XYZ file of C-alpha atoms in Angstrom:
565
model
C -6.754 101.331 26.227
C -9.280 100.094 23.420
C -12.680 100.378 23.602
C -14.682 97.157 24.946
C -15.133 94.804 21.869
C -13.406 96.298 19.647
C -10.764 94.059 17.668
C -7.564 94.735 16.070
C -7.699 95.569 12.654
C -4.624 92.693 12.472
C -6.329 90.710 14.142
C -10.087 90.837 12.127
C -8.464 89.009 9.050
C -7.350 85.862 10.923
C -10.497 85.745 12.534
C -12.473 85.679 9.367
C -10.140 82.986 8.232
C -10.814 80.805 10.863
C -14.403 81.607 10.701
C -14.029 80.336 7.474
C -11.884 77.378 8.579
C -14.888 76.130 10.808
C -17.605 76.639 8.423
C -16.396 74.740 5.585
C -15.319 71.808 8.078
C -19.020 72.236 9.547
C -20.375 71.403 6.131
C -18.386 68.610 5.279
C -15.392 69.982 3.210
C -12.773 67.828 5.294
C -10.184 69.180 2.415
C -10.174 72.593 3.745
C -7.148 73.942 5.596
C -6.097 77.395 6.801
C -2.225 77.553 6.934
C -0.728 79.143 9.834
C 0.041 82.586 10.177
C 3.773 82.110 11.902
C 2.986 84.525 15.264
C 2.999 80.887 17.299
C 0.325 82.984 19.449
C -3.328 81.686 20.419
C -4.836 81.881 17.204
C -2.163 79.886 15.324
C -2.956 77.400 17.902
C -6.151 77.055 17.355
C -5.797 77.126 13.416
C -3.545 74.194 13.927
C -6.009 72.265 16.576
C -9.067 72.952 13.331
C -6.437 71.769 10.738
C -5.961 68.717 12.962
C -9.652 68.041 13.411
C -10.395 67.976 9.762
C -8.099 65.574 8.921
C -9.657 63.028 11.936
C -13.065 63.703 10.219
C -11.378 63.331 6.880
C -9.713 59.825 7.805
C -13.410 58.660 9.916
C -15.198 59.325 7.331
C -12.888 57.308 4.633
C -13.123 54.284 7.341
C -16.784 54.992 7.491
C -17.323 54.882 3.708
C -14.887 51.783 3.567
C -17.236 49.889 6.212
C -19.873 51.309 4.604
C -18.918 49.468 1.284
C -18.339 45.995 2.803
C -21.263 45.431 5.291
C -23.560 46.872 2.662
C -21.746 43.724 -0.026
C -22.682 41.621 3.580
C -25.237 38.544 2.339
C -25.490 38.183 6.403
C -27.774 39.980 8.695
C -25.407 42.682 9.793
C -26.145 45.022 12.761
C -23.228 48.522 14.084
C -24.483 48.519 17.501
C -23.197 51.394 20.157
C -21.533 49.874 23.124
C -24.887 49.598 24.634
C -25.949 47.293 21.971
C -28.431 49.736 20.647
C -29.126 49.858 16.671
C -27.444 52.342 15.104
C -27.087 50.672 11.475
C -28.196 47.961 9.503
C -27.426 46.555 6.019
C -29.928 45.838 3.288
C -30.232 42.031 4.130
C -31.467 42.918 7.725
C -34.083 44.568 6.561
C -35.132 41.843 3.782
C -35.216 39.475 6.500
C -37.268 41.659 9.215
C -39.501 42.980 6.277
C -39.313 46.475 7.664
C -38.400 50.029 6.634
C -35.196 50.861 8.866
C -36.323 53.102 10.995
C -38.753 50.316 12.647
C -35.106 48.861 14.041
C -32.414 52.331 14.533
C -31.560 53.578 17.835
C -34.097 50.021 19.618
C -32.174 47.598 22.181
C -31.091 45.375 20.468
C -33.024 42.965 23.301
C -35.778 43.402 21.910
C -35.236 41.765 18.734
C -34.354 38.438 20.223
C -36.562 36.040 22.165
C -36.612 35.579 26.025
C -34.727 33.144 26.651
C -31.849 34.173 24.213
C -31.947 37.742 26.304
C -29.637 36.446 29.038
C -26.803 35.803 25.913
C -25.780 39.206 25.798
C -24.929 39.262 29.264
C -22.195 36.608 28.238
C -21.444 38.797 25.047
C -20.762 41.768 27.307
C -18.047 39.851 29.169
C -16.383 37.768 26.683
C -16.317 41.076 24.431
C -14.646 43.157 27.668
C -12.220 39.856 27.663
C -10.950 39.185 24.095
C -13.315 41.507 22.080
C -15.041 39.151 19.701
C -17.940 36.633 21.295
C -19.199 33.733 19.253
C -23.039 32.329 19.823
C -23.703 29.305 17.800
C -27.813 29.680 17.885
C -29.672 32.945 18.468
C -33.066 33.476 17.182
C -34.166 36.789 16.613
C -38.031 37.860 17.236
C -39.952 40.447 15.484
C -43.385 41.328 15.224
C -44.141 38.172 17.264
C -42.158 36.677 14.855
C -39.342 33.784 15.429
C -36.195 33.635 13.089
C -34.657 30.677 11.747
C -31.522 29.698 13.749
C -28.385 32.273 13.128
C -24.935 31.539 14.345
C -23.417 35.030 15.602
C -20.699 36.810 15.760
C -20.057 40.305 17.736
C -17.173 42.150 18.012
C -15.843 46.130 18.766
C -14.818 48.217 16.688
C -12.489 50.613 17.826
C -11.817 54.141 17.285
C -8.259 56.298 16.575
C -7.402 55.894 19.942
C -7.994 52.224 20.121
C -10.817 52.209 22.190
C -14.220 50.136 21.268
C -16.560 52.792 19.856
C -19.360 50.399 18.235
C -20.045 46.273 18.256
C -20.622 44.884 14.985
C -22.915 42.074 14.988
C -22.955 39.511 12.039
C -25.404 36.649 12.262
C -25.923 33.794 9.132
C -28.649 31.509 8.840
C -27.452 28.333 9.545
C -31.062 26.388 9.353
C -30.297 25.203 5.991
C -26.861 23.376 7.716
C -28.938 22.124 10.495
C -31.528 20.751 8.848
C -28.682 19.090 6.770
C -26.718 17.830 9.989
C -30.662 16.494 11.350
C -31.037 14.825 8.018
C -27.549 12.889 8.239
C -27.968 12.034 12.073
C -31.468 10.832 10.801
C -30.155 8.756 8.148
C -27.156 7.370 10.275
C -29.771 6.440 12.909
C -31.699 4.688 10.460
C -28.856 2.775 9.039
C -28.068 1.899 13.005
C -31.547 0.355 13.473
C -31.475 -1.676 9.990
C -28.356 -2.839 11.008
C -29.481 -4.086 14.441
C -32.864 -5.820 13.040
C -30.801 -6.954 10.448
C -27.955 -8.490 13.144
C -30.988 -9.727 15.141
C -32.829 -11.264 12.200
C -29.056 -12.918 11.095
C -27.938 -13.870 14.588
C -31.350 -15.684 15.647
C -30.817 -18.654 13.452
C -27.106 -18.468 13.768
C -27.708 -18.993 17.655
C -29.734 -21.955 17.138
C -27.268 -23.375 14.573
C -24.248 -23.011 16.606
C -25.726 -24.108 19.717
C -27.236 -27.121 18.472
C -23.527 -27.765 17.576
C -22.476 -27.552 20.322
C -25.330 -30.220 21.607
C -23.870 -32.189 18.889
C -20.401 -32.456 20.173
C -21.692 -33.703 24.049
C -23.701 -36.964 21.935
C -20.295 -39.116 21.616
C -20.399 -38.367 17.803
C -17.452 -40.210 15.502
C -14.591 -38.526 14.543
C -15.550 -38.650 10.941
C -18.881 -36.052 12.234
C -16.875 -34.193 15.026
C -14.642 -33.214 11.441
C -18.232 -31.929 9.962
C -19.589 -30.197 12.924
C -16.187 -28.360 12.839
C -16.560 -27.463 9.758
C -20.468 -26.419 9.917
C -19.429 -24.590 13.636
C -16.024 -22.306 11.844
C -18.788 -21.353 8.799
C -21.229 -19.940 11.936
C -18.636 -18.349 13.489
C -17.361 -16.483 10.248
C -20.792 -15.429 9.447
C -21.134 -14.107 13.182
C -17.492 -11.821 12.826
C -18.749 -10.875 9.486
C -22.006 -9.381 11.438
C -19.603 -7.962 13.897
C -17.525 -6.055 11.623
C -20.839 -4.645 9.568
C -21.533 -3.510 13.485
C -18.305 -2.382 13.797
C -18.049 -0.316 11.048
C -21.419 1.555 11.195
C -20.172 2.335 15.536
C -16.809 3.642 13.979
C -18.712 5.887 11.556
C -20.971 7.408 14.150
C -18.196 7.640 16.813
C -19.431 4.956 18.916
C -17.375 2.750 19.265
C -15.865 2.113 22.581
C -13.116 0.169 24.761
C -13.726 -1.422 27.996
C -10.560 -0.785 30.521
C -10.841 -4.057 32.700
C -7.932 -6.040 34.009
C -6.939 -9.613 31.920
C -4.106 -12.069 31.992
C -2.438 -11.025 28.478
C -0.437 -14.316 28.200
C -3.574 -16.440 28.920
C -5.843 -14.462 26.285
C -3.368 -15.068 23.161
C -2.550 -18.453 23.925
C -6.300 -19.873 24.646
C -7.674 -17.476 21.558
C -4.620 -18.893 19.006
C -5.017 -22.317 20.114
C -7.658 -23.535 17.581
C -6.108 -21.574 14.679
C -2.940 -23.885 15.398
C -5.881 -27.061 14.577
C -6.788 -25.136 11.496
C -3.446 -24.402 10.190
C -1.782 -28.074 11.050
C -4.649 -29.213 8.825
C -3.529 -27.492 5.927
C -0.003 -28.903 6.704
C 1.308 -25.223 7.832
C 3.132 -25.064 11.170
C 1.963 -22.189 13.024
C 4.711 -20.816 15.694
C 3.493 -18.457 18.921
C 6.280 -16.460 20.431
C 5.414 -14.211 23.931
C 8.012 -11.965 25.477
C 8.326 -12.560 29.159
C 9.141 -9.191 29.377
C 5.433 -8.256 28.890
C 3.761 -7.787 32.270
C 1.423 -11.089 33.094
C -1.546 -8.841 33.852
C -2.707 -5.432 32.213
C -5.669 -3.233 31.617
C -7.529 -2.616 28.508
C -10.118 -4.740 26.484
C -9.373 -7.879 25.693
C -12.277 -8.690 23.254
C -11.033 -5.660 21.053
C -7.190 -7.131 21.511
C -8.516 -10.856 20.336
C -10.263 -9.103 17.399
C -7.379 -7.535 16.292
C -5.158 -10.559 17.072
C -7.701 -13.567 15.479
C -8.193 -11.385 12.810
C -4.699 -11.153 11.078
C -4.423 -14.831 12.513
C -7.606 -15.938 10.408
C -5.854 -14.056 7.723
C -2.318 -15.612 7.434
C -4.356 -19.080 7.588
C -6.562 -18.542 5.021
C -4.106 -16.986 2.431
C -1.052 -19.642 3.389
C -1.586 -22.940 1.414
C 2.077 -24.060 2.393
C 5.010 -23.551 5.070
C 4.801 -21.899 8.210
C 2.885 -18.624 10.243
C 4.848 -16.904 13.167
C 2.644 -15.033 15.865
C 5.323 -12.679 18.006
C 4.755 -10.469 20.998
C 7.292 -8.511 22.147
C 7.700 -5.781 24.535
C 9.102 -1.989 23.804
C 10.127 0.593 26.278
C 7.253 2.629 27.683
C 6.742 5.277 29.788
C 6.120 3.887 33.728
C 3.187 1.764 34.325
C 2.315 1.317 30.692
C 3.417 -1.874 28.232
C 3.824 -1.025 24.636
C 3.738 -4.266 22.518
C 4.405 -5.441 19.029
C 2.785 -8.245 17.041
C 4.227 -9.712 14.274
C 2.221 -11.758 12.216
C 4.225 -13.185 9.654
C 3.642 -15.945 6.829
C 4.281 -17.227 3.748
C 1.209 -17.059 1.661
C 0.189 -15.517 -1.266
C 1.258 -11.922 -0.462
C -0.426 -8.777 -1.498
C 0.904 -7.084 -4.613
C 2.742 -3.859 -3.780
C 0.321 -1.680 -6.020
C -2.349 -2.331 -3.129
C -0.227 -1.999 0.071
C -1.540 1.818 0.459
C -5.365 0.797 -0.203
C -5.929 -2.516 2.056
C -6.581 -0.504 5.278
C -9.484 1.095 3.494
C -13.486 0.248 4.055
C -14.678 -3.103 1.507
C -10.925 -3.108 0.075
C -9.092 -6.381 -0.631
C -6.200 -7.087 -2.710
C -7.590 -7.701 -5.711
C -11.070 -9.236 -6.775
C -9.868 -12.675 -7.059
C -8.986 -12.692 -3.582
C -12.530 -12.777 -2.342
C -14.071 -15.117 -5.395
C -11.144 -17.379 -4.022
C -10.919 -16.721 -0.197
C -14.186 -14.547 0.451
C -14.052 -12.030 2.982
C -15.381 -8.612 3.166
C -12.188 -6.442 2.960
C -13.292 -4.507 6.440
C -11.451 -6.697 9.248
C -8.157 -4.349 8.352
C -9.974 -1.592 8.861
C -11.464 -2.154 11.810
C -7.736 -3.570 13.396
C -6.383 -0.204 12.508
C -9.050 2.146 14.164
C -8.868 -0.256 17.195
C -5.077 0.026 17.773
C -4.998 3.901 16.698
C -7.346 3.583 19.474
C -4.978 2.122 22.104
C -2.266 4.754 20.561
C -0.671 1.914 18.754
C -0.666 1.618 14.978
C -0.284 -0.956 12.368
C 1.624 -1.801 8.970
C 2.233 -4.034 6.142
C 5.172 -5.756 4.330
C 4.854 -8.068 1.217
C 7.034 -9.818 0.711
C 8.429 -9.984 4.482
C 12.042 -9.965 3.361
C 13.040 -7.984 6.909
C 12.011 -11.462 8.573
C 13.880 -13.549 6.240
C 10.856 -14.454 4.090
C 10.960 -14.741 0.624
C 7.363 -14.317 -0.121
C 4.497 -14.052 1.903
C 3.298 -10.905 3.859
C 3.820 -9.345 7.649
C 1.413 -7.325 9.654
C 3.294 -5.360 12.525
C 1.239 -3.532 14.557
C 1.990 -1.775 18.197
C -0.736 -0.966 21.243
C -0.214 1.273 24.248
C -2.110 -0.711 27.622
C -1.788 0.274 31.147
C 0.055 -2.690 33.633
C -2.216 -3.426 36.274
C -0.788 -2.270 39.834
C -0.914 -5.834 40.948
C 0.966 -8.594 38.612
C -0.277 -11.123 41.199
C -1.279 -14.318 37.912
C -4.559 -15.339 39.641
C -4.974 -19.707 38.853
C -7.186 -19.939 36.017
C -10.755 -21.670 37.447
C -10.871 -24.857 34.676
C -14.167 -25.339 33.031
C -14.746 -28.441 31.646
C -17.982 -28.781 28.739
C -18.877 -31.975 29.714
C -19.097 -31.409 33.277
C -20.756 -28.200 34.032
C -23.605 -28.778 36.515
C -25.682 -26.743 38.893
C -25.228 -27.518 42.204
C -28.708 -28.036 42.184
C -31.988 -27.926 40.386
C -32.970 -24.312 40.047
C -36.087 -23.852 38.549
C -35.522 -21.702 34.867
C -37.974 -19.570 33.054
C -36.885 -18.928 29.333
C -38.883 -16.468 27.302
C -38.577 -16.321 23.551
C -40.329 -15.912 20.615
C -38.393 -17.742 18.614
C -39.035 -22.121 19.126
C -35.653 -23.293 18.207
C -33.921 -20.696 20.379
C -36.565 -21.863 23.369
C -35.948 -25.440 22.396
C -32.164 -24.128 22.770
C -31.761 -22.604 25.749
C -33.954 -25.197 27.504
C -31.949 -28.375 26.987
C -28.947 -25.957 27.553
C -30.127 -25.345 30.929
C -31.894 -28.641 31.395
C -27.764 -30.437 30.293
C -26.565 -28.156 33.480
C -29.176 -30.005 36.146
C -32.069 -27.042 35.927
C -35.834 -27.564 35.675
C -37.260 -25.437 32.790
C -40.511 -23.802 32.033
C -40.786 -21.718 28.610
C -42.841 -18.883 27.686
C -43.504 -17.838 24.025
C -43.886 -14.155 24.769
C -44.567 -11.482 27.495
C -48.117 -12.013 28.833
C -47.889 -16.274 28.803
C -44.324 -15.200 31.161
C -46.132 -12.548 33.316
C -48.825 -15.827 33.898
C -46.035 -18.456 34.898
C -44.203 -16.079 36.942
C -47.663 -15.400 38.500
C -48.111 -19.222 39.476
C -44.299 -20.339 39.818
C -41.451 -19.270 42.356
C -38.294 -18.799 39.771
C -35.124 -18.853 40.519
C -34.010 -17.095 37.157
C -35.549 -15.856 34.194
C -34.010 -15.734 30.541
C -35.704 -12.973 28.898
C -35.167 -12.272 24.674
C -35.178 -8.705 23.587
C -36.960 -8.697 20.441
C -40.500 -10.222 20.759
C -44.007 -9.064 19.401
C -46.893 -6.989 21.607
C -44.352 -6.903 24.420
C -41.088 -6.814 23.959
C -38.132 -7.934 26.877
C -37.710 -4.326 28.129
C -41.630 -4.076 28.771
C -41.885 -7.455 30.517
C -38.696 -6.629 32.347
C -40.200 -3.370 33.871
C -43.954 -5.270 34.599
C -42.023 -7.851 36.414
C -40.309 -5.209 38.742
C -43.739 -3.505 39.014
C -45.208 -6.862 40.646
C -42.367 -7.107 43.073
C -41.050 -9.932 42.083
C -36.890 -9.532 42.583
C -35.619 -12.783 40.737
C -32.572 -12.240 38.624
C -33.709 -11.622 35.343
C -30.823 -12.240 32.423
C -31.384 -10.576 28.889
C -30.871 -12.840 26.091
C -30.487 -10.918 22.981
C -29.140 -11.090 19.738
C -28.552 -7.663 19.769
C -25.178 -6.498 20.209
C -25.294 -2.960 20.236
C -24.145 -1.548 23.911
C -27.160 0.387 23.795
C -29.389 -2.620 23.929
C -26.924 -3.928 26.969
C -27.852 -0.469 28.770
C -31.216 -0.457 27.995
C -31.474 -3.851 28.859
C -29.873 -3.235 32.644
C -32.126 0.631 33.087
C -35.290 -2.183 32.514
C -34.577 -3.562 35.480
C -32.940 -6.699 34.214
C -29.146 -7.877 35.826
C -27.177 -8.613 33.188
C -27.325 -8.935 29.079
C -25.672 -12.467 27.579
C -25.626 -11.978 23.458
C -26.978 -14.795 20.955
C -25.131 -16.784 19.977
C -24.396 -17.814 23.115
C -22.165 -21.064 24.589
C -22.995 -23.408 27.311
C -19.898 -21.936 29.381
C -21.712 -18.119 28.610
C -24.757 -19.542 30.416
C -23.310 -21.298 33.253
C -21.218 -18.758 34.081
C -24.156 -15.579 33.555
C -25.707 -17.758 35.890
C -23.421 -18.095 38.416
C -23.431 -14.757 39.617
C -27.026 -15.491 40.938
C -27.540 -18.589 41.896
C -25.691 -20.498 44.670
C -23.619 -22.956 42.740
């Protein structure tokens, strides 16, 4: 039996050698290695377990230098938290930004370097890490020394060890003030473009009001043919000015993603014919027959937005008029299959005018783009109604295209515009009979007594034989506080309210009148045409918004709705 401790001269050797083994592992020399001594007993075991340690220090501390060697190249704040999102490393950058020596931040919650209410974030970074391990914050600020950060956008995520498990988070955060501040400055600038467009559309469409509905006067004073010809004329100028103002409009809501389409029920049939009719007038006076062609397969009523349809529709019409100078226009509808309780149509609009040369087919969708620059010396225009047709039907999933010349349709020369449009069928195809409205014969049923407020005199001189021409009794107010005194003396039956007025604008007056508890219908009359004003216009307190310039038939029937005709 050998004596207690004593060890086997065989066996002293290998023990020094692994002695050995472990000390120069200890210290760092990952290269060492003790080969086995072929006995396959205990101690070979263990040599083998050492060997295999040193190379998993050897290979963690080559990923540890390779890390090491990217986060340190990191322009980012960079944090290696442990899986208790405590600091265990930080790049260079960190501590540039914290302005602190790094021991101020090692082995601290990382909690504490981000304000209060940004502390309840890493709850959510502690589940969407245990879910796909990577967790994305768009804004954190981080606080130190009583300090707030610019905005960072974030990114944590595990790193995992040999065995695949997460064994740190790495956290990577970049200033993104300097893109903010950008993105502020843009929305800034777009919002300032939105309100110069909307005084400039107010400032454009107050005389344009008064023009086109003294026009309209015109027409009910028995005038000769000879000056019906002339007011015409004078009325189609008006109106082109007023589409060019709604396409600048258009444009700038397309830009900033605000443009929208109402879904309302309409009598598609009805629409195009009533809304071609007086481009067939324009066209038989240039001697150019002008043919419209609707499917019967195209269900009588669907849902969508008619206004933005008739835009699209009167714009290529207004087109193929003004650049045909001889022979004929076809306007065709026709139905394609669709998927069940939808219509899909196609318009044709085909004529045989001067054509567009084939260089600029590719370019005539774009923003202020026309075929050439003769074409608007000779035919004005503003090169955006295209534009604006296109995003409208890519709206209703449709699209639209040009030929030139139209040879598919059997023209020689001339140009097509196909376009398609996706619209819901309403569930009931019931054709409601059209209510007739005749000009001329529009009347109260009987005198209400009006209140028109307006800044503007010929817009009150306007709007008060308007009114007075369908049987009411009028009273005018130049502005808020002479209104607030008549409605304080008189019982009103209605009051027409502008938008835009000095000291007190329509909204005010709107929300003093509903202060005094007075509950007469109150109408906005506004040559603004943003849907924001129309909003605005109804949270005031008002009942509905009629935009300048307005007809006789947009009156009577705003009207309607609250008075007992």
């Amino acid at each position: 039996m050998l004596p207690k401790h004593e060890i086997p001269d065989h066996l002293k050797g290998r023990i020094d050698d692994i002695i050995q083994l472990v000390y120069e592992i200890a210290n760092g020399n990952f290269e060492y290695r003790l080969p086995r001594y072929g006995f396959n007993d205990e101690l070979d075991g263990l040599v083998g377990g050492i060997n295999m340690l040193g190379e998993e220090l050897k290979s963690s501390m080559v990923s540890k230098n390779y890390l090491e060697s990217i986060y340190k190249g990191v322009v980012d704040v960079l944090f290696i938290l442990d899986v208790n999102f405590r600091i265990e490393e930080v790049n260079e950058i960190t501590l540039e930004k914290f302005r602190c020596e790094e021991r101020a931040l090692l082995k601290r919650p990382l909690a504490e370097l981000l304000s209060e209410n940004e502390q309840i974030l890493l709850e959510r970074v502690r589940a969407e890490l245990g879910e796909k391990n990577i967790c994305r914050i768009n804004e954190l600020h981080f606080s130190f020394n009583g300090e707030l950060s610019k905005p960072h956008s974030a990114t944590f995520s595990y790193l995992l060890n040999s065995q695949n498990q997460p064994s740190n988070i790495l956290l990577i955060a970049k200033d993104v003030s300097v893109f903010k501040e950008a993105r502020e400055r843009a929305e800034a600038s777009n919002e300032a473009k939105t309100r110069f467009l909307a005084n400039m559309s107010h400032e454009i469409r107050t005389p344009l009001s008064a023009i086109l509905g003294f026009i309209d006067l015109m027409f009910e004073t028995s005038p000769t043919e000879e000056q019906q010809n002339f007011l015409r004329l004078i009325k189609a100028s008006g109106e082109d000015l007023s589409k060019l103002i709604n396409n600048i409009l258009d444009i700038n809501k397309i830009e900033a993603g605000k443009l929208t389409l109402e879904q309302i029920e309409f009598q598609f049939e009805e629409i195009m014919k009533s809304n071609l009719n007086p481009y067939r007038y324009l066209a038989r006076e240039k001697g150019i027959d002008l043919s419209i062609t609707i499917d019967p397969a195209i269900p009588k009523v669907l849902v969508g937005d008619p206004q933005k349809i008739n835009q699209v529709v009167r714009n290529l019409v207004s087109n193929a008029v003004k650049f045909t100078v001889a022979g004929n226009i076809n306007v065709n509808f026709t139905s394609l299959p669709a998927k069940p309780g939808y219509a899909v149509i196609q318009g044709d609009i085909i004529d045989s005018g001067i054509g567009i040369p084939s260089n600029k087919l590719n370019v005539i969708f774009d923003s202020f783009t026309q075929a050439d620059d003769s074409t608007s010396r000779n035919y004005g225009g503003s090169g955006l109604g295209l534009t604006i047709c296109r995003y409208l039907l890519n709206s209703m999933d449709g699209d639209i295209k040009v030929e030139s010349p139209p040879v598919s349709f059997g023209f020689e020369k001339g140009t097509a515009f196909t376009f398609t449009m996706e619209l819901k069928a309403a569930d009931s195809q019931v054709v409601k009979p059209r209510e007739e409205v005749q000009t001329l014969k529009l009347k109260f049923s009987r005198q209400y007594h009006i209140l028109v407020v307006d800044d503007n005199d010929l817009n009150l001189k306007l709007a008060k034989r308007v009114l007075e021409n369908l049987g009411a009794k009028v009273l005018v107010a130049d502005g808020g506080q002479s209104a607030l005194e008549l409605i304080n003396i008189h019982d009103f039956d209605l009051v027409f309210i502008d938008i835009h007025m000095p000291e007190m604008d329509g909204y005010e007056l709107a929300v003093r009148i509903r202060k005094m508890q007075y509950n007469m219908p109150l109408i906005a009359l506004s040559a603004d045409a943003y849907e924001e004003a129309v909003l605005k216009s109804l949270q005031s307190g008002m009942n509905a918004h009629v935009k300048k310039p307005f007809t006789k038939e947009e009156i009577f029937v705003a009207s309607k709705g609250f008075l007992e005709l």
